[in-house]
Tab-separated table of C-alpha atoms in Angstrom:
chain	number	residue	atom	x	y	z
A	1	MET	CA	-6.492	-9.424	27.091
A	2	PHE	CA	-9.650	-7.623	25.858
A	3	GLY	CA	-11.218	-8.438	29.229
A	4	LEU	CA	-10.509	-12.174	28.897
A	5	SER	CA	-7.970	-14.299	30.722
A	6	ILE	CA	-4.908	-15.321	28.713
A	7	GLY	CA	-6.087	-18.913	28.622
A	8	MET	CA	-9.562	-17.970	27.400
A	9	ALA	CA	-8.141	-15.599	24.783
A	10	VAL	CA	-5.893	-18.374	23.463
A	11	ALA	CA	-8.865	-20.764	23.364
A	12	CYS	CA	-10.890	-18.219	21.354
A	13	LEU	CA	-7.975	-17.696	18.977
A	14	LEU	CA	-7.575	-21.455	18.541
A	15	VAL	CA	-11.247	-22.097	17.823
A	16	ALA	CA	-11.240	-19.240	15.285
A	17	TYR	CA	-8.207	-20.828	13.625
A	18	VAL	CA	-9.823	-24.258	13.393
A	19	GLY	CA	-13.124	-22.833	12.169
A	20	ALA	CA	-11.452	-20.619	9.568
A	21	THR	CA	-9.336	-23.519	8.303
A	22	VAL	CA	-12.436	-25.652	7.819
A	23	GLN	CA	-14.426	-22.836	6.200
A	24	ALA	CA	-11.636	-21.839	3.829
A	25	SER	CA	-11.385	-25.503	2.819
A	26	ILE	CA	-15.040	-26.441	2.303
A	27	GLY	CA	-17.047	-23.192	2.401
A	28	ILE	CA	-18.550	-23.254	5.910
A	29	GLY	CA	-17.373	-24.002	9.427
A	30	LEU	CA	-16.326	-20.872	11.288
A	31	GLY	CA	-19.727	-20.053	12.746
A	32	MET	CA	-20.712	-23.635	13.544
A	33	ILE	CA	-17.422	-24.456	15.260
A	34	ALA	CA	-16.588	-21.143	16.895
A	35	SER	CA	-19.897	-19.546	17.908
A	36	PRO	CA	-20.799	-21.882	20.800
A	37	VAL	CA	-17.302	-21.609	22.302
A	38	LEU	CA	-17.117	-17.841	21.823
A	39	ALA	CA	-20.562	-17.367	23.366
A	40	MET	CA	-19.351	-19.176	26.493
A	41	ALA	CA	-16.218	-17.009	26.624
A	42	ASP	CA	-18.070	-13.701	26.206
A	43	PRO	CA	-21.588	-13.157	24.785
A	44	ALA	CA	-20.311	-9.950	23.145
A	45	PHE	CA	-18.600	-12.115	20.506
A	46	ILE	CA	-22.018	-12.997	19.089
A	47	PRO	CA	-22.996	-12.137	16.478
A	48	VAL	CA	-21.019	-9.020	15.501
A	49	ALA	CA	-17.405	-9.984	16.226
A	50	ILE	CA	-17.647	-13.241	14.337
A	51	ILE	CA	-19.402	-11.606	11.369
A	52	LEU	CA	-16.664	-8.960	11.209
A	53	VAL	CA	-13.960	-11.597	10.713
A	54	VAL	CA	-16.120	-13.515	8.242
A	55	VAL	CA	-15.684	-10.645	5.772
A	56	PRO	CA	-11.906	-10.978	5.160
A	57	LEU	CA	-12.196	-14.770	5.302
A	58	THR	CA	-14.907	-15.102	2.680
A	59	VAL	CA	-13.593	-12.331	0.429
A	60	THR	CA	-10.214	-14.069	0.293
A	61	VAL	CA	-11.675	-17.502	-0.439
A	62	ALA	CA	-14.051	-16.112	-3.066
A	63	TRP	CA	-11.184	-14.292	-4.787
A	64	ILE	CA	-8.927	-17.361	-4.815
A	65	ASP	CA	-11.668	-19.528	-6.387
A	66	ARG	CA	-13.365	-16.716	-8.322
A	67	THR	CA	-13.499	-18.629	-11.629
A	68	HIS	CA	-15.871	-21.155	-10.040
A	69	ILE	CA	-18.403	-18.654	-8.652
A	70	GLU	CA	-21.974	-19.081	-9.913
A	71	LYS	CA	-22.848	-15.380	-10.033
A	72	ARG	CA	-26.531	-15.797	-10.872
A	73	GLN	CA	-26.996	-18.145	-7.944
A	74	VAL	CA	-25.280	-15.691	-5.606
A	75	GLY	CA	-27.765	-13.038	-6.723
A	76	PHE	CA	-30.830	-15.156	-5.933
A	77	ALA	CA	-29.422	-16.161	-2.547
A	78	LEU	CA	-28.718	-12.526	-1.647
A	79	LEU	CA	-32.234	-11.558	-2.698
A	80	GLY	CA	-33.546	-14.032	-0.163
A	81	ARG	CA	-31.023	-12.978	2.479
A	82	LEU	CA	-32.300	-9.398	2.770
A	83	PRO	CA	-35.552	-10.108	4.677
A	84	GLY	CA	-33.721	-12.648	6.831
A	85	VAL	CA	-31.127	-10.052	7.803
A	86	ILE	CA	-33.752	-7.452	8.700
A	87	ALA	CA	-35.687	-9.928	10.849
A	88	GLY	CA	-32.467	-11.115	12.474
A	89	ALA	CA	-31.340	-7.620	13.447
A	90	LEU	CA	-34.704	-6.913	15.063
A	91	VAL	CA	-34.471	-10.154	17.048
A	92	VAL	CA	-30.920	-9.430	18.268
A	93	ALA	CA	-31.958	-5.989	19.466
A	94	ALA	CA	-34.902	-7.426	21.404
A	95	LEU	CA	-33.500	-10.562	23.044
A	96	SER	CA	-31.183	-11.110	26.008
A	97	ASP	CA	-27.712	-12.670	25.798
A	98	GLN	CA	-29.033	-15.827	27.463
A	99	VAL	CA	-31.768	-16.317	24.880
A	100	LEU	CA	-29.314	-15.693	22.050
A	101	ALA	CA	-26.936	-18.275	23.540
A	102	VAL	CA	-29.724	-20.855	23.520
A	103	MET	CA	-30.548	-19.913	19.926
A	104	ILE	CA	-26.907	-20.432	18.939
A	105	ALA	CA	-26.776	-23.888	20.500
A	106	VAL	CA	-30.117	-24.954	19.037
A	107	SER	CA	-29.251	-23.646	15.556
A	108	VAL	CA	-25.988	-25.605	15.562
A	109	LEU	CA	-27.737	-28.801	16.686
A	110	ILE	CA	-30.415	-28.343	14.003
A	111	ALA	CA	-27.678	-27.853	11.419
A	112	VAL	CA	-25.953	-31.045	12.533
A	113	ALA	CA	-29.228	-32.982	12.397
A	114	ALA	CA	-30.051	-31.603	8.951
A	115	SER	CA	-26.642	-32.601	7.618
A	116	LEU	CA	-27.256	-36.181	8.774
A	117	THR	CA	-30.618	-36.602	7.050
A	118	GLY	CA	-29.084	-37.419	3.692
A	119	ARG	CA	-31.829	-35.503	1.916
A	120	LEU	CA	-30.779	-34.274	-1.514
A	121	PHE	CA	-30.979	-30.560	-2.313
A	122	SER	CA	-30.017	-28.635	-5.429
A	123	PRO	CA	-29.399	-24.901	-5.991
A	124	THR	CA	-32.607	-23.974	-7.814
A	125	ASP	CA	-33.684	-20.320	-7.773
A	126	ARG	CA	-36.395	-21.017	-5.192
A	127	ALA	CA	-34.127	-23.134	-2.998
A	128	LEU	CA	-31.446	-20.443	-3.064
A	129	MET	CA	-33.863	-17.724	-1.987
A	130	VAL	CA	-35.174	-19.843	0.892
A	131	ALA	CA	-31.649	-20.854	1.923
A	132	GLY	CA	-30.483	-17.256	1.629
A	133	MET	CA	-33.283	-16.028	3.880
A	134	ALA	CA	-32.644	-18.739	6.485
A	135	SER	CA	-28.915	-18.089	6.334
A	136	GLY	CA	-29.401	-14.343	6.691
A	137	PHE	CA	-31.563	-14.728	9.775
A	138	ALA	CA	-29.305	-17.327	11.405
A	139	ALA	CA	-26.080	-15.457	10.654
A	140	THR	CA	-27.412	-12.119	11.878
A	141	THR	CA	-28.743	-13.564	15.131
A	142	THR	CA	-26.162	-16.240	15.976
A	143	GLY	CA	-23.240	-16.039	13.540
A	144	VAL	CA	-24.127	-19.519	12.233
A	145	GLY	CA	-25.317	-18.864	8.700
A	146	GLY	CA	-23.550	-21.581	6.736
A	147	PRO	CA	-25.710	-24.711	7.057
A	148	PRO	CA	-28.698	-23.652	4.881
A	149	MET	CA	-26.363	-22.785	2.006
A	150	ALA	CA	-24.182	-25.847	2.543
A	151	LEU	CA	-27.224	-28.125	2.357
A	152	THR	CA	-28.227	-26.488	-0.911
A	153	TYR	CA	-24.761	-27.026	-2.414
A	154	GLN	CA	-23.902	-30.359	-0.813
A	155	ASN	CA	-24.021	-32.181	-4.154
A	156	SER	CA	-21.999	-29.556	-6.058
A	157	ASP	CA	-18.304	-29.913	-6.756
A	158	PRO	CA	-16.096	-28.609	-3.915
A	159	ALA	CA	-14.703	-25.597	-5.789
A	160	THR	CA	-18.169	-24.371	-6.812
A	161	MET	CA	-19.537	-24.874	-3.313
A	162	ARG	CA	-16.599	-23.152	-1.636
A	163	SER	CA	-16.405	-20.192	-4.010
A	164	THR	CA	-20.126	-19.508	-4.446
A	165	ILE	CA	-20.932	-19.750	-0.739
A	166	SER	CA	-17.939	-17.512	0.030
A	167	ALA	CA	-19.112	-14.911	-2.482
A	168	PHE	CA	-22.588	-15.026	-0.934
A	169	PHE	CA	-21.167	-14.544	2.561
A	170	SER	CA	-18.878	-11.720	1.436
A	171	PHE	CA	-21.862	-9.584	0.480
A	172	GLY	CA	-24.207	-11.124	3.032
A	173	ALA	CA	-21.942	-10.350	5.983
A	174	VAL	CA	-21.838	-6.695	4.968
A	175	MET	CA	-25.642	-6.679	4.809
A	176	SER	CA	-25.841	-8.195	8.302
A	177	LEU	CA	-23.333	-5.719	9.717
A	178	ALA	CA	-25.216	-2.788	8.211
A	179	ALA	CA	-28.481	-3.982	9.772
A	180	LEU	CA	-26.831	-4.620	13.143
A	181	ALA	CA	-25.204	-1.182	13.062
A	182	MET	CA	-28.584	0.442	12.471
A	183	ALA	CA	-29.933	-1.582	15.401
A	184	GLY	CA	-27.164	-0.159	17.605
A	185	GLU	CA	-25.451	-3.521	18.161
A	186	ILE	CA	-21.912	-2.587	17.022
A	187	GLY	CA	-19.588	-0.883	19.500
A	188	LEU	CA	-15.929	-0.719	20.490
A	189	ARG	CA	-16.135	-4.022	22.362
A	190	GLN	CA	-17.174	-5.896	19.232
A	191	TRP	CA	-14.277	-4.406	17.243
A	192	GLN	CA	-11.836	-5.398	19.995
A	193	LEU	CA	-13.079	-8.970	20.084
A	194	SER	CA	-12.947	-9.291	16.307
A	195	ALA	CA	-9.330	-8.062	16.420
A	196	LEU	CA	-8.582	-10.898	18.839
A	197	LEU	CA	-9.985	-13.460	16.387
A	198	LEU	CA	-8.403	-12.039	13.236
A	199	PRO	CA	-4.907	-13.615	13.582
A	200	GLY	CA	-6.511	-17.046	13.948
A	201	VAL	CA	-8.627	-16.448	10.858
A	202	ILE	CA	-5.609	-15.347	8.815
A	203	LEU	CA	-3.640	-18.425	9.884
A	204	GLY	CA	-6.665	-20.561	9.019
A	205	ILE	CA	-6.763	-19.163	5.483
A	206	ILE	CA	-3.062	-19.922	5.034
A	207	THR	CA	-3.427	-23.433	6.440
A	208	ALA	CA	-6.414	-24.192	4.212
A	209	ARG	CA	-4.457	-23.263	1.091
A	210	LEU	CA	-1.880	-25.872	2.057
A	211	VAL	CA	-4.212	-28.705	3.069
A	212	LYS	CA	-7.569	-28.293	1.284
A	213	ASP	CA	-6.609	-30.575	-1.620
A	214	TYR	CA	-5.594	-33.322	0.795
A	215	LEU	CA	-8.566	-33.265	3.151
A	216	ASN	CA	-10.707	-36.392	3.089
A	217	PRO	CA	-14.390	-35.364	3.315
A	218	THR	CA	-15.294	-38.706	4.902
A	219	VAL	CA	-13.016	-37.792	7.808
A	220	VAL	CA	-13.484	-34.014	7.970
A	221	ARG	CA	-17.295	-34.007	7.923
A	222	PRO	CA	-17.858	-36.341	10.906
A	223	ALA	CA	-15.117	-34.595	12.873
A	224	VAL	CA	-16.711	-31.185	12.300
A	225	LEU	CA	-20.147	-32.503	13.290
A	226	VAL	CA	-18.777	-34.001	16.518
A	227	ILE	CA	-16.970	-30.766	17.430
A	228	CYS	CA	-20.092	-28.714	16.728
A	229	THR	CA	-22.331	-31.027	18.736
A	230	VAL	CA	-20.058	-31.056	21.778
A	231	ALA	CA	-19.681	-27.260	21.696
A	232	ALA	CA	-23.426	-26.683	21.294
A	233	VAL	CA	-24.348	-29.066	24.120
A	234	ALA	CA	-21.748	-27.477	26.397
A	235	LEU	CA	-23.204	-24.043	25.662
A	236	LEU	CA	-26.726	-25.264	26.436
A	237	VAL	CA	-25.596	-26.804	29.720
A	238	GLU	CA	-23.805	-23.628	30.778
A	239	THR	CA	-26.681	-21.358	29.748
A	240	LEU	CA	-29.514	-23.370	31.258
């Protein structure tokens, strides 16, 4: 199926489902959870295929929680994202799949470490521009663009965090795809792989609508961090 064994295709679909469920519930998760596993399955997943399925995911979540979106904050974050996207597209075009795989693993581990520091951040204009730039670079190169924005919004109420980050990613993913297209990184293979992930993402959105109000952050957060760490370490071991 799309050049993958049935077992590997099912594993990719499953990890997309889990990642989409988490992201539709709290605002981030798909890239952190899925990217290391997808990179091991086929480097062509990263970053384009995962960014392609981020668009319907984040647009849907942003629309559902649209009354909670902080529009001004989205604007400042997108202003910062632009240079990050441009730099990211240039890096993707220049580096090998092996180097990108290492970057994915390292970016996930850095994100996990940052989330454990306990440092307090708030969505000021300056912080949003810096987070937007970091997110744009990370998302365009590795598909893992959520952590900088999540750190900025970690002390916001869940609906504001989920909706505002989703709105940012809705526009930001399109920016990344446009830059990657101009860099010649989008082809038929990437569209095929994104089609493989899409059913899992759709099911994740549906599941999140049913469970998001019942999820206990004290349980979900550590579980996500453990999953991300294991996946990132496994990717590093396989790559190196």
